[in-house]
Amino acid sequence: MLFNIHPMNLIKALSQALELSTGGLGRHHWRTAMISNRIAEYIGIEKRQRNLLVYAGLLHDLGAVSNWEEKHRIRNVDLVQPNIYEHAETGYLLLKDSKQLGPLAPIIRHHHDHWDGSSPYQLAGEAIPLFSRIINLADKVEAHLPEDNILEHCPAILTLIRKQSGSVFDPELVKALHDFGRQESFWLDLTNPHYYQEFFQNMDDYGRLPFQIDDIIDVAEIFATIIDRTSRFTGAHSRSVATVAAYLAQARGYSQAEVKLMRVAGLFHDIGKLAIPNTILEKPGKLTEREFAIIKQHPYYTYRILEKIDGFQMIAEWAALHHETLDGAGYPFRVADNSLQLGSRIVAVADVFTALSENRPYRQTLDLKEIEKIMRGMVGNRKLDGAVVSDLFLNSTELYTIMQQRAAAYAAV
């Protein structure tokens, strides 16, 4: 099965997931990619090569996003950060074995290395990958961008960067930034959200490229790891939902290709959960109304992120509607009855079964009999599809065992 995808659409959508916060979507990765591209363009790097740089810029902090505190700490420009290299190494380890995203790994690994060699890898000068040096500079510029009055602040930003030329930053790149930084349009583009889409469309030289379904699964596995690291209670959650959903799809007569699509939906179903702070995910007591309102955002973001990827409309619906219910009382789209696709019903059942089989901050893992009682009750209250739940409990012992083993393996790491 093939997906014809614009690579920029895929990377940009995944980058958007990294920008999630309780206030909505940020712009750090997008603007860092735009600044990186402008530096590279100015020093004469050909456009096709710059695509790789932009992809790396769009994903450069993916090693930090599982931890809410880390995500915000690395963007605090006034904070001394001795451990800033840890998220760069984590990003490298997440991507290095990926067929599709592997080329980005070394760029991301070194994107905080200092020109003078004072970083843990002890690379100095031109031994640091050029694209890493560019992102390092662009990242620092973006971190100092104000939300308004940009032209008033850009001289101070350039002065700050110049002071670290030859120590933190490549002097030639700093010179390039100062040369084109005299153009007010450069700064205004960075603060104009209407310009972003035009920029990314102009960068997409490749057109649509064929992605095999296994290529998509490979990328989804990486993001499932990122998603599940948001809480120590969900270390294997997305993979377990994917396993159960794929089993249920097969039981319902889905084709082999459709079963793989269901696996992708399961792996991605909680990508919007990156919008939820760890403090809420791991709260041992009852959530406040405000906290539950934040929780209810996550399937909305899952849908809006996945729908941007070419050919992902069905996957987006299956994945994002996992908190909708047959009675229409679910969230966030209030889809009910026949409007709720079977694929979404399957992911919903898989999600509930997996969650009840896992430890949570407010309870221990439930045994299989208790889980079946709860889920049969949800069928009676028109929360879950009865036929899908019946399929589940024909083979629930094996699935339950798989999840317990997976959770135990995660806890041992």
mmCIF file of C-alpha atoms in Angstrom:
data_model
loop_
_atom_site.group_PDB
_atom_site.id
_atom_site.type_symbol
_atom_site.label_atom_id
_atom_site.label_comp_id
_atom_site.label_asym_id
_atom_site.label_seq_id
_atom_site.Cartn_x
_atom_site.Cartn_y
_atom_site.Cartn_z
ATOM 1 C CA MET A 1 0.000 0.000 0.000
ATOM 2 C CA LEU A 2 1.395 3.390 -1.035
ATOM 3 C CA PHE A 3 0.856 6.898 0.307
ATOM 4 C CA ASN A 4 1.753 9.763 -2.016
ATOM 5 C CA ILE A 5 2.908 12.350 0.500
ATOM 6 C CA HIS A 6 4.616 15.706 0.254
ATOM 7 C CA PRO A 7 7.539 15.139 2.690
ATOM 8 C CA MET A 8 7.233 18.742 3.877
ATOM 9 C CA ASN A 9 3.591 18.131 4.843
ATOM 10 C CA LEU A 10 4.587 15.074 6.887
ATOM 11 C CA ILE A 11 7.506 16.727 8.689
ATOM 12 C CA LYS A 12 5.585 19.964 9.233
ATOM 13 C CA ALA A 13 2.638 18.113 10.772
ATOM 14 C CA LEU A 14 4.929 16.179 13.108
ATOM 15 C CA SER A 15 6.700 19.416 13.987
ATOM 16 C CA GLN A 16 3.365 20.968 14.876
ATOM 17 C CA ALA A 17 2.864 18.197 17.441
ATOM 18 C CA LEU A 18 6.116 19.250 19.097
ATOM 19 C CA GLU A 19 4.731 22.773 19.526
ATOM 20 C CA LEU A 20 1.682 21.787 21.542
ATOM 21 C CA SER A 21 1.059 23.588 24.806
ATOM 22 C CA THR A 22 -1.928 24.349 26.994
ATOM 23 C CA GLY A 23 -2.235 27.645 25.171
ATOM 24 C CA GLY A 24 -2.381 26.011 21.745
ATOM 25 C CA LEU A 25 0.351 25.800 19.129
ATOM 26 C CA GLY A 26 3.706 27.542 19.371
ATOM 27 C CA ARG A 27 6.041 28.475 16.521
ATOM 28 C CA HIS A 28 9.561 27.754 17.770
ATOM 29 C CA HIS A 29 10.396 24.906 15.387
ATOM 30 C CA TRP A 30 8.818 26.570 12.367
ATOM 31 C CA ARG A 31 10.629 29.864 12.893
ATOM 32 C CA THR A 32 13.934 28.123 13.644
ATOM 33 C CA ALA A 33 13.563 26.266 10.326
ATOM 34 C CA MET A 34 12.829 29.537 8.503
ATOM 35 C CA ILE A 35 15.847 31.320 10.008
ATOM 36 C CA SER A 36 18.062 28.310 9.238
ATOM 37 C CA ASN A 37 16.948 28.326 5.625
ATOM 38 C CA ARG A 38 17.677 32.047 5.247
ATOM 39 C CA ILE A 39 21.212 31.627 6.630
ATOM 40 C CA ALA A 40 21.871 28.665 4.341
ATOM 41 C CA GLU A 41 20.454 30.479 1.332
ATOM 42 C CA TYR A 42 22.669 33.495 1.999
ATOM 43 C CA ILE A 43 25.867 31.413 2.161
ATOM 44 C CA GLY A 44 25.005 29.700 -1.117
ATOM 45 C CA ILE A 45 23.586 26.295 -0.176
ATOM 46 C CA GLU A 46 21.443 24.904 -2.996
ATOM 47 C CA LYS A 47 17.700 24.710 -2.384
ATOM 48 C CA ARG A 48 17.393 20.926 -2.561
ATOM 49 C CA GLN A 49 20.056 20.554 0.117
ATOM 50 C CA ARG A 50 18.294 23.137 2.255
ATOM 51 C CA ASN A 51 15.248 20.888 2.460
ATOM 52 C CA LEU A 52 17.191 18.551 4.764
ATOM 53 C CA LEU A 53 18.176 21.523 6.936
ATOM 54 C CA VAL A 54 14.565 22.705 7.159
ATOM 55 C CA TYR A 55 13.393 19.190 8.111
ATOM 56 C CA ALA A 56 15.990 19.076 10.887
ATOM 57 C CA GLY A 57 14.984 22.531 12.063
ATOM 58 C CA LEU A 58 11.352 21.462 12.204
ATOM 59 C CA LEU A 59 12.188 18.517 14.484
ATOM 60 C CA HIS A 60 15.313 19.704 16.311
ATOM 61 C CA ASP A 61 13.865 19.626 19.859
ATOM 62 C CA LEU A 62 11.917 16.373 19.571
ATOM 63 C CA GLY A 63 14.109 14.859 22.292
ATOM 64 C CA ALA A 64 12.657 17.282 24.862
ATOM 65 C CA VAL A 65 8.935 17.313 24.184
ATOM 66 C CA SER A 66 7.973 14.323 26.332
ATOM 67 C CA ASN A 67 8.841 16.292 29.448
ATOM 68 C CA TRP A 68 6.821 19.458 29.976
ATOM 69 C CA GLU A 69 9.446 21.089 32.233
ATOM 70 C CA GLU A 70 12.294 20.240 29.868
ATOM 71 C CA LYS A 71 10.329 21.537 26.890
ATOM 72 C CA HIS A 72 9.996 24.960 28.461
ATOM 73 C CA ARG A 73 13.372 25.030 30.201
ATOM 74 C CA ILE A 74 15.370 24.772 26.975
ATOM 75 C CA ARG A 75 13.534 27.809 25.628
ATOM 76 C CA ASN A 76 14.266 29.943 28.680
ATOM 77 C CA VAL A 77 16.985 32.170 27.268
ATOM 78 C CA ASP A 78 17.984 33.521 30.682
ATOM 79 C CA LEU A 79 18.589 30.127 32.287
ATOM 80 C CA VAL A 80 22.040 28.512 32.578
ATOM 81 C CA GLN A 81 21.494 25.024 31.199
ATOM 82 C CA PRO A 82 24.356 22.574 31.764
ATOM 83 C CA ASN A 83 22.196 19.644 30.595
ATOM 84 C CA ILE A 84 20.980 21.233 27.372
ATOM 85 C CA TYR A 85 22.784 18.556 25.343
ATOM 86 C CA GLU A 86 20.687 15.717 26.767
ATOM 87 C CA HIS A 87 17.650 16.404 24.604
ATOM 88 C CA ALA A 88 19.859 16.665 21.513
ATOM 89 C CA GLU A 89 21.266 13.204 22.228
ATOM 90 C CA THR A 90 17.775 11.846 22.926
ATOM 91 C CA GLY A 91 16.601 13.205 19.575
ATOM 92 C CA TYR A 92 19.540 11.532 17.871
ATOM 93 C CA LEU A 93 18.766 8.182 19.485
ATOM 94 C CA LEU A 94 15.092 8.421 18.495
ATOM 95 C CA LEU A 95 15.901 8.995 14.824
ATOM 96 C CA LYS A 96 19.215 7.288 14.071
ATOM 97 C CA ASP A 97 17.781 3.911 13.001
ATOM 98 C CA SER A 98 14.892 5.323 10.971
ATOM 99 C CA LYS A 99 14.996 4.767 7.224
ATOM 100 C CA GLN A 100 13.079 7.991 6.609
ATOM 101 C CA LEU A 101 14.276 10.318 9.384
ATOM 102 C CA GLY A 102 17.725 8.866 10.085
ATOM 103 C CA PRO A 103 19.614 11.497 8.020
ATOM 104 C CA LEU A 104 18.361 14.157 10.445
ATOM 105 C CA ALA A 105 19.820 12.389 13.499
ATOM 106 C CA PRO A 106 23.449 13.666 13.415
ATOM 107 C CA ILE A 107 22.284 17.209 12.633
ATOM 108 C CA ILE A 108 19.999 17.196 15.663
ATOM 109 C CA ARG A 109 22.645 15.550 17.857
ATOM 110 C CA HIS A 110 25.046 18.478 17.424
ATOM 111 C CA HIS A 111 22.649 21.414 17.201
ATOM 112 C CA HIS A 112 23.850 22.843 20.540
ATOM 113 C CA ASP A 113 27.597 22.242 20.003
ATOM 114 C CA HIS A 114 29.759 25.322 20.540
ATOM 115 C CA TRP A 115 32.146 26.528 17.860
ATOM 116 C CA ASP A 116 35.033 26.620 20.361
ATOM 117 C CA GLY A 117 34.725 22.894 21.198
ATOM 118 C CA SER A 118 33.547 23.386 24.773
ATOM 119 C CA SER A 119 30.588 21.012 24.354
ATOM 120 C CA PRO A 120 30.487 17.359 25.544
ATOM 121 C CA TYR A 121 31.243 15.920 22.084
ATOM 122 C CA GLN A 122 34.386 18.127 21.934
ATOM 123 C CA LEU A 123 33.858 18.867 18.263
ATOM 124 C CA ALA A 124 35.072 22.316 17.304
ATOM 125 C CA GLY A 125 34.862 24.626 14.325
ATOM 126 C CA GLU A 126 34.144 23.003 10.989
ATOM 127 C CA ALA A 127 34.213 19.523 12.549
ATOM 128 C CA ILE A 128 30.680 20.321 13.768
ATOM 129 C CA PRO A 129 28.200 19.542 10.948
ATOM 130 C CA LEU A 130 27.384 22.736 9.052
ATOM 131 C CA PHE A 131 23.628 22.247 9.355
ATOM 132 C CA SER A 132 24.019 21.773 13.124
ATOM 133 C CA ARG A 133 25.931 25.051 13.336
ATOM 134 C CA ILE A 134 23.221 26.812 11.385
ATOM 135 C CA ILE A 135 20.410 25.460 13.588
ATOM 136 C CA ASN A 136 22.365 26.378 16.726
ATOM 137 C CA LEU A 137 22.474 30.006 15.585
ATOM 138 C CA ALA A 138 18.887 30.063 14.313
ATOM 139 C CA ASP A 139 17.619 28.468 17.531
ATOM 140 C CA LYS A 140 19.196 31.193 19.652
ATOM 141 C CA VAL A 141 17.850 33.978 17.436
ATOM 142 C CA GLU A 142 14.329 32.524 17.567
ATOM 143 C CA ALA A 143 14.450 32.145 21.338
ATOM 144 C CA HIS A 144 14.952 35.915 21.659
ATOM 145 C CA LEU A 145 12.198 36.977 19.262
ATOM 146 C CA PRO A 146 9.531 39.112 20.948
ATOM 147 C CA GLU A 147 5.863 38.715 20.164
ATOM 148 C CA ASP A 148 5.557 42.331 19.004
ATOM 149 C CA ASN A 149 7.669 45.365 18.079
ATOM 150 C CA ILE A 150 10.210 43.081 16.383
ATOM 151 C CA LEU A 151 12.045 45.890 14.598
ATOM 152 C CA GLU A 152 12.677 47.612 17.921
ATOM 153 C CA HIS A 153 14.330 44.490 19.344
ATOM 154 C CA CYS A 154 16.336 43.106 16.408
ATOM 155 C CA PRO A 155 19.439 45.323 17.017
ATOM 156 C CA ALA A 156 19.716 43.936 20.553
ATOM 157 C CA ILE A 157 19.360 40.363 19.254
ATOM 158 C CA LEU A 158 22.147 40.916 16.717
ATOM 159 C CA THR A 159 24.370 42.449 19.399
ATOM 160 C CA LEU A 160 23.831 39.453 21.684
ATOM 161 C CA ILE A 161 24.692 37.030 18.872
ATOM 162 C CA ARG A 162 27.810 39.009 17.909
ATOM 163 C CA LYS A 163 29.143 38.761 21.468
ATOM 164 C CA GLN A 164 29.115 34.946 21.168
ATOM 165 C CA SER A 165 30.684 34.798 17.717
ATOM 166 C CA GLY A 166 33.769 32.591 17.745
ATOM 167 C CA SER A 167 32.818 30.961 21.037
ATOM 168 C CA VAL A 168 29.261 29.621 20.686
ATOM 169 C CA PHE A 169 28.608 30.396 17.025
ATOM 170 C CA ASP A 170 30.424 30.038 13.706
ATOM 171 C CA PRO A 171 31.793 33.545 12.902
ATOM 172 C CA GLU A 172 30.991 33.216 9.191
ATOM 173 C CA LEU A 173 27.370 32.371 9.952
ATOM 174 C CA VAL A 174 27.122 35.284 12.383
ATOM 175 C CA LYS A 175 28.463 37.574 9.667
ATOM 176 C CA ALA A 176 25.840 36.265 7.241
ATOM 177 C CA LEU A 177 23.084 36.881 9.789
ATOM 178 C CA HIS A 178 24.284 40.444 10.315
ATOM 179 C CA ASP A 179 24.441 41.071 6.568
ATOM 180 C CA PHE A 180 20.879 40.072 5.723
ATOM 181 C CA GLY A 181 19.627 41.037 9.191
ATOM 182 C CA ARG A 182 19.694 44.647 8.012
ATOM 183 C CA GLN A 183 16.589 43.832 5.986
ATOM 184 C CA GLU A 184 13.468 44.630 8.001
ATOM 185 C CA SER A 185 11.509 42.158 5.840
ATOM 186 C CA PHE A 186 13.481 39.236 7.294
ATOM 187 C CA TRP A 187 12.311 40.010 10.823
ATOM 188 C CA LEU A 188 8.771 40.880 9.795
ATOM 189 C CA ASP A 189 8.400 37.543 7.971
ATOM 190 C CA LEU A 190 9.233 35.733 11.217
ATOM 191 C CA THR A 191 6.411 37.449 13.077
ATOM 192 C CA ASN A 192 3.866 37.176 10.258
ATOM 193 C CA PRO A 193 1.949 33.879 10.647
ATOM 194 C CA HIS A 194 0.347 34.370 7.222
ATOM 195 C CA TYR A 195 3.790 34.072 5.627
ATOM 196 C CA TYR A 196 4.582 30.648 7.101
ATOM 197 C CA GLN A 197 2.438 28.598 4.736
ATOM 198 C CA GLU A 198 3.891 30.392 1.717
ATOM 199 C CA PHE A 199 7.401 29.682 2.958
ATOM 200 C CA PHE A 200 6.850 25.943 3.368
ATOM 201 C CA GLN A 201 5.071 25.644 0.032
ATOM 202 C CA ASN A 202 8.018 27.301 -1.694
ATOM 203 C CA MET A 203 10.471 24.933 0.006
ATOM 204 C CA ASP A 204 8.697 21.773 -1.169
ATOM 205 C CA ASP A 205 10.715 20.887 -4.298
ATOM 206 C CA TYR A 206 10.096 17.171 -4.213
ATOM 207 C CA GLY A 207 6.360 17.036 -4.847
ATOM 208 C CA ARG A 208 4.570 13.928 -3.669
ATOM 209 C CA LEU A 209 6.788 10.922 -2.930
ATOM 210 C CA PRO A 210 5.683 7.296 -2.430
ATOM 211 C CA PHE A 211 5.699 6.080 1.169
ATOM 212 C CA GLN A 212 5.036 2.404 1.867
ATOM 213 C CA ILE A 213 2.731 1.670 4.785
ATOM 214 C CA ASP A 214 5.718 0.158 6.637
ATOM 215 C CA ASP A 215 7.549 3.481 6.197
ATOM 216 C CA ILE A 216 4.613 5.211 7.895
ATOM 217 C CA ILE A 217 4.633 2.654 10.712
ATOM 218 C CA ASP A 218 8.345 3.336 11.223
ATOM 219 C CA VAL A 219 7.693 7.072 11.712
ATOM 220 C CA ALA A 220 4.632 6.378 13.882
ATOM 221 C CA GLU A 221 6.710 4.127 16.162
ATOM 222 C CA ILE A 222 9.130 6.991 16.813
ATOM 223 C CA PHE A 223 6.335 9.342 17.779
ATOM 224 C CA ALA A 224 4.606 6.665 19.864
ATOM 225 C CA THR A 225 7.809 6.511 21.926
ATOM 226 C CA ILE A 226 7.782 10.298 22.361
ATOM 227 C CA ILE A 227 4.083 10.318 23.270
ATOM 228 C CA ASP A 228 4.304 7.520 25.800
ATOM 229 C CA ARG A 229 7.277 9.063 27.580
ATOM 230 C CA THR A 230 5.013 11.896 28.717
ATOM 231 C CA SER A 231 4.145 9.817 31.795
ATOM 232 C CA ARG A 232 5.736 6.895 33.602
ATOM 233 C CA PHE A 233 2.267 5.324 33.658
ATOM 234 C CA THR A 234 1.954 5.167 29.867
ATOM 235 C CA GLY A 235 5.327 3.771 28.796
ATOM 236 C CA ALA A 236 3.765 1.213 26.447
ATOM 237 C CA HIS A 237 0.273 2.664 25.987
ATOM 238 C CA SER A 238 0.302 3.644 22.304
ATOM 239 C CA ARG A 239 1.929 0.404 21.166
ATOM 240 C CA SER A 240 -0.558 -1.602 23.212
ATOM 241 C CA VAL A 241 -3.512 0.319 21.766
ATOM 242 C CA ALA A 242 -2.066 -0.321 18.300
ATOM 243 C CA THR A 243 -1.747 -4.050 19.038
ATOM 244 C CA VAL A 244 -5.308 -4.380 20.339
ATOM 245 C CA ALA A 245 -6.782 -2.205 17.574
ATOM 246 C CA ALA A 246 -5.022 -4.243 14.880
ATOM 247 C CA TYR A 247 -6.362 -7.484 16.423
ATOM 248 C CA LEU A 248 -9.904 -6.096 16.523
ATOM 249 C CA ALA A 249 -9.687 -4.837 12.928
ATOM 250 C CA GLN A 250 -8.634 -8.286 11.790
ATOM 251 C CA ALA A 251 -11.490 -9.840 13.760
ATOM 252 C CA ARG A 252 -13.913 -7.477 11.991
ATOM 253 C CA GLY A 253 -12.655 -8.663 8.577
ATOM 254 C CA TYR A 254 -10.392 -5.771 7.628
ATOM 255 C CA SER A 255 -7.819 -6.448 4.898
ATOM 256 C CA GLN A 256 -4.142 -6.853 5.741
ATOM 257 C CA ALA A 257 -3.459 -3.295 4.502
ATOM 258 C CA GLU A 258 -6.333 -1.918 6.587
ATOM 259 C CA VAL A 259 -5.045 -3.733 9.662
ATOM 260 C CA LYS A 260 -1.716 -1.930 9.181
ATOM 261 C CA LEU A 261 -3.568 1.377 8.863
ATOM 262 C CA MET A 262 -5.307 0.591 12.138
ATOM 263 C CA ARG A 263 -1.914 0.004 13.714
ATOM 264 C CA VAL A 264 -0.817 3.467 12.538
ATOM 265 C CA ALA A 265 -3.991 4.987 14.008
ATOM 266 C CA GLY A 266 -3.264 3.290 17.331
ATOM 267 C CA LEU A 267 0.331 4.496 17.395
ATOM 268 C CA PHE A 268 -0.698 8.087 16.648
ATOM 269 C CA HIS A 269 -3.984 8.274 18.576
ATOM 270 C CA ASP A 270 -2.538 10.228 21.516
ATOM 271 C CA ILE A 271 -0.173 12.540 19.628
ATOM 272 C CA GLY A 272 -2.322 15.442 20.823
ATOM 273 C CA LYS A 273 -1.490 14.437 24.393
ATOM 274 C CA LEU A 274 1.742 16.389 24.033
ATOM 275 C CA ALA A 275 -0.501 19.364 24.869
ATOM 276 C CA ILE A 276 -1.050 18.057 28.408
ATOM 277 C CA PRO A 277 1.461 18.883 31.176
ATOM 278 C CA ASN A 278 3.018 15.944 33.005
ATOM 279 C CA THR A 279 1.612 17.302 36.260
ATOM 280 C CA ILE A 280 -1.920 16.640 35.016
ATOM 281 C CA LEU A 281 -1.109 13.255 33.459
ATOM 282 C CA GLU A 282 0.393 12.051 36.732
ATOM 283 C CA LYS A 283 -1.987 13.703 39.181
ATOM 284 C CA PRO A 284 -3.041 11.118 41.811
ATOM 285 C CA GLY A 285 -6.326 12.792 42.709
ATOM 286 C CA LYS A 286 -9.442 13.941 40.900
ATOM 287 C CA LEU A 287 -8.937 16.460 38.108
ATOM 288 C CA THR A 288 -10.344 19.942 38.424
ATOM 289 C CA GLU A 289 -12.698 21.279 35.746
ATOM 290 C CA ARG A 290 -9.833 23.289 34.281
ATOM 291 C CA GLU A 291 -7.532 20.253 34.181
ATOM 292 C CA PHE A 292 -10.189 18.096 32.533
ATOM 293 C CA ALA A 293 -10.775 20.853 29.969
ATOM 294 C CA ILE A 294 -7.073 20.601 29.081
ATOM 295 C CA ILE A 295 -7.350 16.797 28.818
ATOM 296 C CA LYS A 296 -10.247 17.172 26.388
ATOM 297 C CA GLN A 297 -8.054 19.112 23.962
ATOM 298 C CA HIS A 298 -5.816 16.208 23.035
ATOM 299 C CA PRO A 299 -7.970 14.298 20.494
ATOM 300 C CA TYR A 300 -8.766 17.597 18.774
ATOM 301 C CA TYR A 301 -5.063 18.238 18.259
ATOM 302 C CA THR A 302 -4.544 14.639 17.144
ATOM 303 C CA TYR A 303 -7.083 15.188 14.375
ATOM 304 C CA ARG A 304 -5.785 18.591 13.272
ATOM 305 C CA ILE A 305 -2.203 17.318 13.092
ATOM 306 C CA LEU A 306 -2.901 14.064 11.237
ATOM 307 C CA GLU A 307 -5.353 15.551 8.738
ATOM 308 C CA LYS A 308 -2.533 17.698 7.325
ATOM 309 C CA ILE A 309 -0.680 14.610 6.054
ATOM 310 C CA ASP A 310 -1.578 13.561 2.520
ATOM 311 C CA GLY A 311 -3.831 10.482 2.478
ATOM 312 C CA PHE A 312 -4.296 10.438 6.265
ATOM 313 C CA GLN A 313 -7.961 11.463 6.446
ATOM 314 C CA MET A 314 -9.206 8.020 7.469
ATOM 315 C CA ILE A 315 -6.303 7.470 9.878
ATOM 316 C CA ALA A 316 -7.026 10.886 11.418
ATOM 317 C CA GLU A 317 -10.659 9.946 12.065
ATOM 318 C CA TRP A 318 -9.873 6.512 13.454
ATOM 319 C CA ALA A 319 -7.174 7.921 15.730
ATOM 320 C CA ALA A 320 -8.750 11.156 16.928
ATOM 321 C CA LEU A 321 -12.319 10.019 17.614
ATOM 322 C CA HIS A 322 -11.315 7.522 20.306
ATOM 323 C CA HIS A 323 -13.103 9.521 23.032
ATOM 324 C CA GLU A 324 -16.369 9.825 21.097
ATOM 325 C CA THR A 325 -19.270 7.637 22.267
ATOM 326 C CA LEU A 326 -22.338 6.136 20.616
ATOM 327 C CA ASP A 327 -24.633 8.318 22.729
ATOM 328 C CA GLY A 328 -22.947 11.512 21.489
ATOM 329 C CA ALA A 329 -21.665 12.508 24.927
ATOM 330 C CA GLY A 330 -17.991 11.978 24.067
ATOM 331 C CA TYR A 331 -15.468 14.651 23.080
ATOM 332 C CA PRO A 332 -14.359 16.805 21.337
ATOM 333 C CA PHE A 333 -16.479 16.466 18.163
ATOM 334 C CA ARG A 334 -19.680 15.008 19.715
ATOM 335 C CA VAL A 335 -20.002 12.376 16.963
ATOM 336 C CA ALA A 336 -22.655 9.717 17.659
ATOM 337 C CA ASP A 337 -24.320 6.545 16.366
ATOM 338 C CA ASN A 338 -23.910 5.840 12.648
ATOM 339 C CA SER A 339 -21.699 8.893 12.176
ATOM 340 C CA LEU A 340 -19.034 7.190 14.268
ATOM 341 C CA GLN A 341 -16.952 4.984 11.959
ATOM 342 C CA LEU A 342 -16.226 1.395 12.914
ATOM 343 C CA GLY A 343 -12.498 2.192 12.850
ATOM 344 C CA SER A 344 -12.974 4.887 15.494
ATOM 345 C CA ARG A 345 -15.084 2.517 17.596
ATOM 346 C CA ILE A 346 -12.289 -0.058 17.415
ATOM 347 C CA VAL A 347 -9.629 2.416 18.596
ATOM 348 C CA ALA A 348 -11.964 3.536 21.396
ATOM 349 C CA VAL A 349 -12.375 -0.043 22.649
ATOM 350 C CA ALA A 350 -8.633 -0.671 22.355
ATOM 351 C CA ASP A 351 -7.875 2.533 24.284
ATOM 352 C CA VAL A 352 -10.253 1.723 27.150
ATOM 353 C CA PHE A 353 -9.049 -1.872 27.436
ATOM 354 C CA THR A 354 -5.396 -0.785 27.421
ATOM 355 C CA ALA A 355 -5.936 1.997 29.963
ATOM 356 C CA LEU A 356 -7.772 -0.297 32.377
ATOM 357 C CA SER A 357 -4.945 -2.832 32.032
ATOM 358 C CA GLU A 358 -2.302 -0.279 33.048
ATOM 359 C CA ASN A 359 -1.326 1.354 36.319
ATOM 360 C CA ARG A 360 -2.562 4.893 36.784
ATOM 361 C CA PRO A 361 -1.599 7.474 39.435
ATOM 362 C CA TYR A 362 -5.050 7.061 41.033
ATOM 363 C CA ARG A 363 -5.339 3.233 40.872
ATOM 364 C CA GLN A 364 -3.500 -0.023 40.245
ATOM 365 C CA THR A 365 -3.925 -2.296 37.219
ATOM 366 C CA LEU A 366 -7.331 -3.982 37.178
ATOM 367 C CA ASP A 367 -7.737 -7.716 36.690
ATOM 368 C CA LEU A 368 -9.354 -9.056 33.553
ATOM 369 C CA LYS A 369 -12.727 -9.867 35.142
ATOM 370 C CA GLU A 370 -13.082 -6.343 36.502
ATOM 371 C CA ILE A 371 -12.097 -4.877 33.130
ATOM 372 C CA GLU A 372 -14.724 -6.956 31.335
ATOM 373 C CA LYS A 373 -17.386 -5.916 33.854
ATOM 374 C CA ILE A 374 -16.568 -2.226 33.349
ATOM 375 C CA MET A 375 -16.490 -2.458 29.567
ATOM 376 C CA ARG A 376 -19.733 -4.465 29.352
ATOM 377 C CA GLY A 377 -21.288 -1.737 31.470
ATOM 378 C CA MET A 378 -20.010 0.882 29.029
ATOM 379 C CA VAL A 379 -21.690 -1.057 26.219
ATOM 380 C CA GLY A 380 -24.968 -0.976 28.159
ATOM 381 C CA ASN A 381 -24.627 2.795 28.571
ATOM 382 C CA ARG A 382 -23.915 3.262 24.845
ATOM 383 C CA LYS A 383 -20.356 4.346 25.367
ATOM 384 C CA LEU A 384 -18.685 1.479 23.467
ATOM 385 C CA ASP A 385 -19.647 -0.715 20.505
ATOM 386 C CA GLY A 386 -20.999 -4.036 21.839
ATOM 387 C CA ALA A 387 -19.893 -6.160 18.869
ATOM 388 C CA VAL A 388 -16.322 -4.868 19.060
ATOM 389 C CA VAL A 389 -16.201 -5.457 22.821
ATOM 390 C CA SER A 390 -17.449 -9.024 22.282
ATOM 391 C CA ASP A 391 -14.663 -9.589 19.737
ATOM 392 C CA LEU A 392 -12.166 -8.332 22.286
ATOM 393 C CA PHE A 393 -13.153 -10.722 25.045
ATOM 394 C CA LEU A 394 -12.897 -13.757 22.757
ATOM 395 C CA ASN A 395 -9.122 -13.347 23.025
ATOM 396 C CA SER A 396 -8.677 -10.956 25.926
ATOM 397 C CA THR A 397 -6.447 -13.220 28.026
ATOM 398 C CA GLU A 398 -3.684 -13.263 25.416
ATOM 399 C CA LEU A 399 -3.950 -9.529 24.792
ATOM 400 C CA TYR A 400 -3.959 -8.775 28.521
ATOM 401 C CA THR A 401 -0.833 -10.892 28.971
ATOM 402 C CA ILE A 402 0.946 -9.080 26.139
ATOM 403 C CA MET A 403 0.216 -5.731 27.747
ATOM 404 C CA GLN A 404 1.374 -6.843 31.179
ATOM 405 C CA GLN A 405 4.632 -8.129 29.717
ATOM 406 C CA ARG A 406 5.140 -4.927 27.752
ATOM 407 C CA ALA A 407 4.489 -2.774 30.824
ATOM 408 C CA ALA A 408 6.885 -4.877 32.896
ATOM 409 C CA ALA A 409 9.605 -4.535 30.239
ATOM 410 C CA TYR A 410 9.156 -0.766 30.212
ATOM 411 C CA ALA A 411 9.299 -0.559 34.021
ATOM 412 C CA ALA A 412 12.568 -2.532 34.009
ATOM 413 C CA VAL A 413 14.302 -0.039 31.695
#
